[in-house]
Tab-separated table of C-alpha atoms and ligand atoms in Angstrom:
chain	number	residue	atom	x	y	z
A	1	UNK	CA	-10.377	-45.470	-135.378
A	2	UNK	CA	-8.818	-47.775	-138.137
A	3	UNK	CA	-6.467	-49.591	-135.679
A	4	UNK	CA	-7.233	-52.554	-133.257
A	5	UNK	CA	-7.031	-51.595	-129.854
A	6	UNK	CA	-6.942	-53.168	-126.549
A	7	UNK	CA	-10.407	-55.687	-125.675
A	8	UNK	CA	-11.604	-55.165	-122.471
A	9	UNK	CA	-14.105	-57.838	-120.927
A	10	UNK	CA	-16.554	-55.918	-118.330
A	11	UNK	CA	-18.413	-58.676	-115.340
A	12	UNK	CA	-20.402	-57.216	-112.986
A	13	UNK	CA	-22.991	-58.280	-110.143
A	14	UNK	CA	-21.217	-61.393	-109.784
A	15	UNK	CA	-23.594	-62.002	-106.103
A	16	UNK	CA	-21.608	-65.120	-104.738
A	17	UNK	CA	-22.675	-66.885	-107.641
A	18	UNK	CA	-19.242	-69.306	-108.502
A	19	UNK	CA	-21.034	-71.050	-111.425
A	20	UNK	CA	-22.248	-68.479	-113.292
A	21	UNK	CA	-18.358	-67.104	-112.675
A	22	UNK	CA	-16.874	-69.824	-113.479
A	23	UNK	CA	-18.768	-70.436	-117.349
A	24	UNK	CA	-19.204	-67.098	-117.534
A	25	UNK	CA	-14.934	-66.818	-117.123
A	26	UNK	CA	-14.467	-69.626	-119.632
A	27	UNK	CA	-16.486	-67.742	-121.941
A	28	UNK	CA	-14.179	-64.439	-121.695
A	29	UNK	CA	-11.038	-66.568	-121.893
A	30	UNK	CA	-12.366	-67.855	-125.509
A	31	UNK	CA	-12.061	-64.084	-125.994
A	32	UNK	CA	-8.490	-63.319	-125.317
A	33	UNK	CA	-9.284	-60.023	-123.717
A	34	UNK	CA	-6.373	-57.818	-122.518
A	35	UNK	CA	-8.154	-56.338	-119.661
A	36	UNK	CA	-11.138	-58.077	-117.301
A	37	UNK	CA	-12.825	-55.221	-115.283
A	38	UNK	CA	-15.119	-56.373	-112.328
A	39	UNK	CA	-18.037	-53.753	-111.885
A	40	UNK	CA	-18.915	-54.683	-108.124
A	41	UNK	CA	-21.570	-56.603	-106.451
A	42	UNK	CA	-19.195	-59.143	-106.047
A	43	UNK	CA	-21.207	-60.511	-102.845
A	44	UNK	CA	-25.060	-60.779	-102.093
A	45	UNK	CA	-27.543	-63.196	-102.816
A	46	UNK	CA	-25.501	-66.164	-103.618
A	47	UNK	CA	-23.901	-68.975	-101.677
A	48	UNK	CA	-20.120	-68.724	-102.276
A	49	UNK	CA	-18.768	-65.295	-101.459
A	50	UNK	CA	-14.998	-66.487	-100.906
A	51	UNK	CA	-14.474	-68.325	-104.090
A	52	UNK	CA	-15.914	-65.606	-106.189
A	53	UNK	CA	-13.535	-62.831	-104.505
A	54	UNK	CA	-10.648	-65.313	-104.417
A	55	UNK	CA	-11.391	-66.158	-108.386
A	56	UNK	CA	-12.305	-62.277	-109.022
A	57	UNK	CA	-9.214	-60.820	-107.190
A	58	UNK	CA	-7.685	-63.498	-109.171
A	59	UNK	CA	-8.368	-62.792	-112.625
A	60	UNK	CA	-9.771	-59.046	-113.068
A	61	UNK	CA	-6.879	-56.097	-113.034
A	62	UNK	CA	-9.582	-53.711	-112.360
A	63	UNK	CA	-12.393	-54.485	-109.189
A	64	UNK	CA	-14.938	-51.713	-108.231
A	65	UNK	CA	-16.943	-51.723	-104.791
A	66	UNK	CA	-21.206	-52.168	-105.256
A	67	UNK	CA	-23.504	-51.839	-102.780
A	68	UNK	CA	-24.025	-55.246	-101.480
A	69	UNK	CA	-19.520	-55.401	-101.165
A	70	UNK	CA	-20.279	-52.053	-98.882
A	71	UNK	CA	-23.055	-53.254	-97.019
A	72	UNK	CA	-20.960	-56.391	-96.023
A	73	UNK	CA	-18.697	-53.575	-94.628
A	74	UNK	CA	-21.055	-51.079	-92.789
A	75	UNK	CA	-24.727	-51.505	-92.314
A	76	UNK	CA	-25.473	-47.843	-93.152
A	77	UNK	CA	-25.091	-49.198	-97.002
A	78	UNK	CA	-27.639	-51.281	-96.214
A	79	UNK	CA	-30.264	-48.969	-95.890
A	80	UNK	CA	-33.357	-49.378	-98.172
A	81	UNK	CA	-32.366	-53.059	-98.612
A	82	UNK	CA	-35.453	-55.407	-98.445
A	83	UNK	CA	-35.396	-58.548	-95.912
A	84	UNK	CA	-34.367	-61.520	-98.386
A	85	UNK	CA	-31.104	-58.731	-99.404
A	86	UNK	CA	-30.307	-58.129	-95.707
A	87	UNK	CA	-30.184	-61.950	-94.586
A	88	UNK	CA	-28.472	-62.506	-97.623
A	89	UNK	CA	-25.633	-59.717	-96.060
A	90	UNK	CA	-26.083	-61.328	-92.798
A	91	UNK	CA	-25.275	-64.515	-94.125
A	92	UNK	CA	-22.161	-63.503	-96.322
A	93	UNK	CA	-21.053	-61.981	-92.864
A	94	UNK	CA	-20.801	-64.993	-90.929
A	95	UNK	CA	-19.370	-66.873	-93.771
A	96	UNK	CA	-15.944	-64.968	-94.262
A	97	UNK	CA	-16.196	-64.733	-90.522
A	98	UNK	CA	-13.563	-62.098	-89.759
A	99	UNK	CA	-12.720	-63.491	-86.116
A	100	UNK	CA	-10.390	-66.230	-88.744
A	101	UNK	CA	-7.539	-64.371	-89.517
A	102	UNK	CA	-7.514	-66.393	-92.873
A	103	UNK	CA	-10.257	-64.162	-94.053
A	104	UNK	CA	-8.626	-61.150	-93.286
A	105	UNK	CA	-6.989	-60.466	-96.481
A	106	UNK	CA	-10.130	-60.738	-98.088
A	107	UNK	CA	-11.863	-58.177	-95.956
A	108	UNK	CA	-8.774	-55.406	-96.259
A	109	UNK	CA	-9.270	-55.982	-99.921
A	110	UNK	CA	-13.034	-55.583	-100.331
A	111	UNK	CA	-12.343	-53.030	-97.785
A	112	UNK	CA	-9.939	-50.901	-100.187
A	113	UNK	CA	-12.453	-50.905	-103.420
A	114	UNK	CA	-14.330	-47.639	-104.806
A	115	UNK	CA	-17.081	-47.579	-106.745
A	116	UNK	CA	-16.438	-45.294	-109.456
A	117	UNK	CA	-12.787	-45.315	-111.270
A	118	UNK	CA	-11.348	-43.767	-114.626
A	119	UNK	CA	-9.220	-46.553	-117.319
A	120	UNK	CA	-7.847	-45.779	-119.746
A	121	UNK	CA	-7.389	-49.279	-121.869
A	122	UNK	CA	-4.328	-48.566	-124.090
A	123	UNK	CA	-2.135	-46.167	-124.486
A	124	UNK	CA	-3.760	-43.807	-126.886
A	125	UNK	CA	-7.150	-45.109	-126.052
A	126	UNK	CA	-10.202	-43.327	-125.047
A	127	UNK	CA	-10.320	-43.142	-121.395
A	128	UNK	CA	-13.565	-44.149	-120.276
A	129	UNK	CA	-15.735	-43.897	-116.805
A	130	UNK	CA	-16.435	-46.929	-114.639
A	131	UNK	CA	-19.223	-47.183	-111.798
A	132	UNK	CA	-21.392	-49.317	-110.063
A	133	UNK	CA	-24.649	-47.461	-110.466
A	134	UNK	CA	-24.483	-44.375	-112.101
A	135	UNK	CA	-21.798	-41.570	-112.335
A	136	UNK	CA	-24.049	-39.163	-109.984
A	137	UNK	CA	-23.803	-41.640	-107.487
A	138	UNK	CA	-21.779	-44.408	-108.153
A	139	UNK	CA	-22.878	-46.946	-105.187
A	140	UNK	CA	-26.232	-47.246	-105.778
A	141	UNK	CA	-28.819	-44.750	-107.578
A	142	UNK	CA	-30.632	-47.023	-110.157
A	143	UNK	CA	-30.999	-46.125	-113.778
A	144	UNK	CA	-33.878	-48.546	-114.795
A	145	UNK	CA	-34.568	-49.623	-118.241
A	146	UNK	CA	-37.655	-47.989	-118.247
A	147	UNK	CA	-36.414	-44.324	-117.927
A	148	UNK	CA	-36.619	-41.934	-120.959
A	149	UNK	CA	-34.241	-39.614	-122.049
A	150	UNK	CA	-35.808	-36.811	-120.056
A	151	UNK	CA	-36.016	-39.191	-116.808
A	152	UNK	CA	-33.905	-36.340	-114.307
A	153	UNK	CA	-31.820	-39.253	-112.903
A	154	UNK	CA	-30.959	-40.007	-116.743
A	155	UNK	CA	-29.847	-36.386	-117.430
A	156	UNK	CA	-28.008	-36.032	-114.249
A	157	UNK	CA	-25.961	-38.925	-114.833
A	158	UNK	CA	-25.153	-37.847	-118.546
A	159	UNK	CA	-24.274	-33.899	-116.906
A	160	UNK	CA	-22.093	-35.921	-114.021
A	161	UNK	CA	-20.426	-38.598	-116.441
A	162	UNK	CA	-16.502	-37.573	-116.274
A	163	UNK	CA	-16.091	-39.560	-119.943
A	164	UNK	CA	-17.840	-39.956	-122.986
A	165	UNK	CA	-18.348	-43.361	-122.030
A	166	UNK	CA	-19.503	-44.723	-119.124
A	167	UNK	CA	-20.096	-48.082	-117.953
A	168	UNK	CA	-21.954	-49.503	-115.218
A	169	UNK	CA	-23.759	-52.055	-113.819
A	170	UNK	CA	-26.184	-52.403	-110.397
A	171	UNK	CA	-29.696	-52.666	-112.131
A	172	UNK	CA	-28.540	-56.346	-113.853
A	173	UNK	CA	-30.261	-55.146	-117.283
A	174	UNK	CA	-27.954	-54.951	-120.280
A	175	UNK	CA	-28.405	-52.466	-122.532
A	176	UNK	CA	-27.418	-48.856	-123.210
A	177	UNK	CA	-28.528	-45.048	-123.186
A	178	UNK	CA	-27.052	-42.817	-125.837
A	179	UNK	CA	-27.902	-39.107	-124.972
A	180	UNK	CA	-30.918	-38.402	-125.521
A	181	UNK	CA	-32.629	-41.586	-125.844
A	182	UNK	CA	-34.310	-44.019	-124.307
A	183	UNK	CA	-32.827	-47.287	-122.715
A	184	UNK	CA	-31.692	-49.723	-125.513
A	185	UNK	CA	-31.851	-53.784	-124.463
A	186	UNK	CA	-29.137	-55.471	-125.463
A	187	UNK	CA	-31.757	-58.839	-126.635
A	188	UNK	CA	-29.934	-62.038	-126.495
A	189	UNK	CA	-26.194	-63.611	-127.484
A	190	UNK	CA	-23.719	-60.958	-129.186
A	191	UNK	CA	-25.908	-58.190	-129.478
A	192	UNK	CA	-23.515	-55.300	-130.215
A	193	UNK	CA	-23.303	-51.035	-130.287
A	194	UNK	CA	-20.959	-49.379	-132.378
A	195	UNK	CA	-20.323	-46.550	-130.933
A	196	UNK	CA	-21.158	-43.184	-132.897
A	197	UNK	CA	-18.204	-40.373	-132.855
A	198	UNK	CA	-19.187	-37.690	-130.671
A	199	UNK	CA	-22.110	-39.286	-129.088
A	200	UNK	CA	-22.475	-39.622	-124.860
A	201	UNK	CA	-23.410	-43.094	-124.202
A	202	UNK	CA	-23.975	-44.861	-120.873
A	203	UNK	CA	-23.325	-48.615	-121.520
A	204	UNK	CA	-25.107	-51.532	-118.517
A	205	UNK	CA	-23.107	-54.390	-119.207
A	206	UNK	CA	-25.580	-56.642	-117.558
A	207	UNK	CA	-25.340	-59.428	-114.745
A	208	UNK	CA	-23.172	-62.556	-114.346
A	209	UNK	CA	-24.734	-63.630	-111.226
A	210	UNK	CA	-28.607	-62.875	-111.210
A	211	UNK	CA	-29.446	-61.694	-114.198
A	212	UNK	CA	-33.329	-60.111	-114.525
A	213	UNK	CA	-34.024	-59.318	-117.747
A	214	UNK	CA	-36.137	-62.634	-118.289
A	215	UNK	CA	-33.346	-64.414	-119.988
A	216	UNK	CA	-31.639	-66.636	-116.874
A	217	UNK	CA	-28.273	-66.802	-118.812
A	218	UNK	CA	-25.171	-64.672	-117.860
A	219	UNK	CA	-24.570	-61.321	-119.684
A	220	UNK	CA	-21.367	-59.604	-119.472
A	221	UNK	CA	-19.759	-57.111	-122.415
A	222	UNK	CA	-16.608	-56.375	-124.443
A	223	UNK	CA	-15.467	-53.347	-125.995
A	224	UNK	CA	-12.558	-53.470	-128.392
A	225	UNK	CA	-12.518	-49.264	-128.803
A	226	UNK	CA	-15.577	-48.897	-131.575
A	227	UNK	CA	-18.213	-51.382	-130.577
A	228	UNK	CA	-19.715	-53.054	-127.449
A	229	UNK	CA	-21.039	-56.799	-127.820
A	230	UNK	CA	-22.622	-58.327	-125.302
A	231	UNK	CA	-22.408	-62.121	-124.272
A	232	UNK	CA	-24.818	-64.710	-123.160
A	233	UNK	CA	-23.773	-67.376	-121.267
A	234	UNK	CA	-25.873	-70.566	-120.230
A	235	UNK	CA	-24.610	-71.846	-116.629
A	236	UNK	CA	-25.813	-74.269	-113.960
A	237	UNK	CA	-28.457	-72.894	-112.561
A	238	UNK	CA	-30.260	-75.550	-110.864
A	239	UNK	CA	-26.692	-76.123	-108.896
A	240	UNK	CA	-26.224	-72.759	-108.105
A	241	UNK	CA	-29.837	-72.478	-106.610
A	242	UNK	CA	-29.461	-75.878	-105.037
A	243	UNK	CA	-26.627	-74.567	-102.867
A	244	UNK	CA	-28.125	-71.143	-101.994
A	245	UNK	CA	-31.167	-73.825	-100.435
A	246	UNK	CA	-28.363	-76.051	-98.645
A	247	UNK	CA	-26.869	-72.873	-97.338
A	248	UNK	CA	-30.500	-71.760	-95.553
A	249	UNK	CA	-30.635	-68.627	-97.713
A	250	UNK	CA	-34.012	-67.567	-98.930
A	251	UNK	CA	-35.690	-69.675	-101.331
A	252	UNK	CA	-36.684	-66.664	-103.654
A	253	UNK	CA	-33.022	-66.188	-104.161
A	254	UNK	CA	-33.083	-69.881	-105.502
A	255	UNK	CA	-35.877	-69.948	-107.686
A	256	UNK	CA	-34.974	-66.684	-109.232
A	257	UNK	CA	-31.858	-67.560	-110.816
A	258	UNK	CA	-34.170	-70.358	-112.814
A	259	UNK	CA	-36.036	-68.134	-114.307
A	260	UNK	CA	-33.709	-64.153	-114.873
A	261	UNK	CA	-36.226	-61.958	-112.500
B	1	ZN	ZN1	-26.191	-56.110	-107.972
């Protein structure tokens, strides 16, 4: 503490969504971060799956996989995904068709992600613990906002976290878990943690591409070393759901963005 160390941005569950991307990534520019960290779910839902890895492989030094980047890959991550996720895969599958060998970088490079990763920001800086889901299993076990402190998925995670800090993604609620509490919302533009000495904290950095937390704007984080603030960001909506329509994906996928469920 007491000297100004490197700001990392943190996106995550990005779901093919290029406008909420795009203001989202004019947002974090404002910021001068020195690090952008993608926290998977770069594909799903959405209608433009290759500009959002093109722009994400573009401008993040750090990409994780999420389930719906594995599921593109092998169907056996697609397990337990309901119908509207599924055609949503099926979809994203046939649009970086992989017969075109112009998409073939794209698969060998969603192809080479993992979903949980160690960074250390700075030299000197606290290395921290990045996954998808959790840090028991990093693809996909879901740590809702509803769990308590004694929730056994909750505890696990804190006795399997490799770092004091851990951040992750996957449920699209920001908000946090110190040890021993309950989930925290992060409510609304710049709400912030400062991080307490000592203290075990597992920090959701929320969704840029289908948020559900009730509030349809972007949420992504940055942590500059002592304290987390989260960001709102309004986007186009209405054009981002008009295209997933155009593109014959499921309606529900539309009308959700326009509301954050
Ligand atoms: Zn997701």
């Amino acid at each position: 503490m007491g000297w100004i160390l490197a700001l990392i941005a943190l996106i995550s569950d990005l779901h093919s969504n290029l406008e909420a991307l795009d203001a989202v990534l004019r947002d974090v520019e404002a910021q001068k971060p020195d690090t952008i960290v993608c926290l998977g779910d770069i594909v799903g839902y959405g209608a433009s799956p290759r500009d959002v890895i093109l722009r994400t492989r573009e401008v993040c030094q750090v990409v994780l996989q999420g389930n719906h980047d594995a599921a593109l890959l092998d169907d056996r991550d697609a397990a337990g995904f309901n119908e509207r996720a599924l055609r949503a895969i099926e979809w994203t599958r046939a649009a970086l068709d992989a017969e075109r060998e112009e998409n073939w970088p794209l698969w060998d490079w969603l192809g080479g992600l993992v979903p949980s990763m160690d960074a250390t920001p700075d030299a000197g800086a606290e290395t921290v613990h990045l996954v998808h889901a959790s840090p028991r299993h990093p693809l996909a076990e879901y740590l809702m906002p509803n769990f308590g402190p004694e929730n056994e998925r909750v505890a696990g995670s804190f006795a399997a976290a490799r770092h004091r800090l851990t951040y992750y993604g996957h449920t699209h609620h920001p908000g946090w878990f110190a040890e021993g509490d309950a989930f925290r919302r992060a409510v609304d533009n710049d709400a912030s943690l400062k991080i307490e000495p000592g203290r075990r904290y597992m920090i959701n950095v929320g969704s840029v591409g289908q948020p559900r937390d009730g509030d349809p704007r972007s949420s992504y984080a940055l942590f500059d070393g002592e304290t987390v603030r989260w960001r709102r960001v309004a986007y186009d909506h209405q054009a981002a759901g008009r295209r997933i329509l155009e593109a014959g994906l499921p309606a529900s996928l539309a009308e959700r963005l326009l509301v954050g469920r």
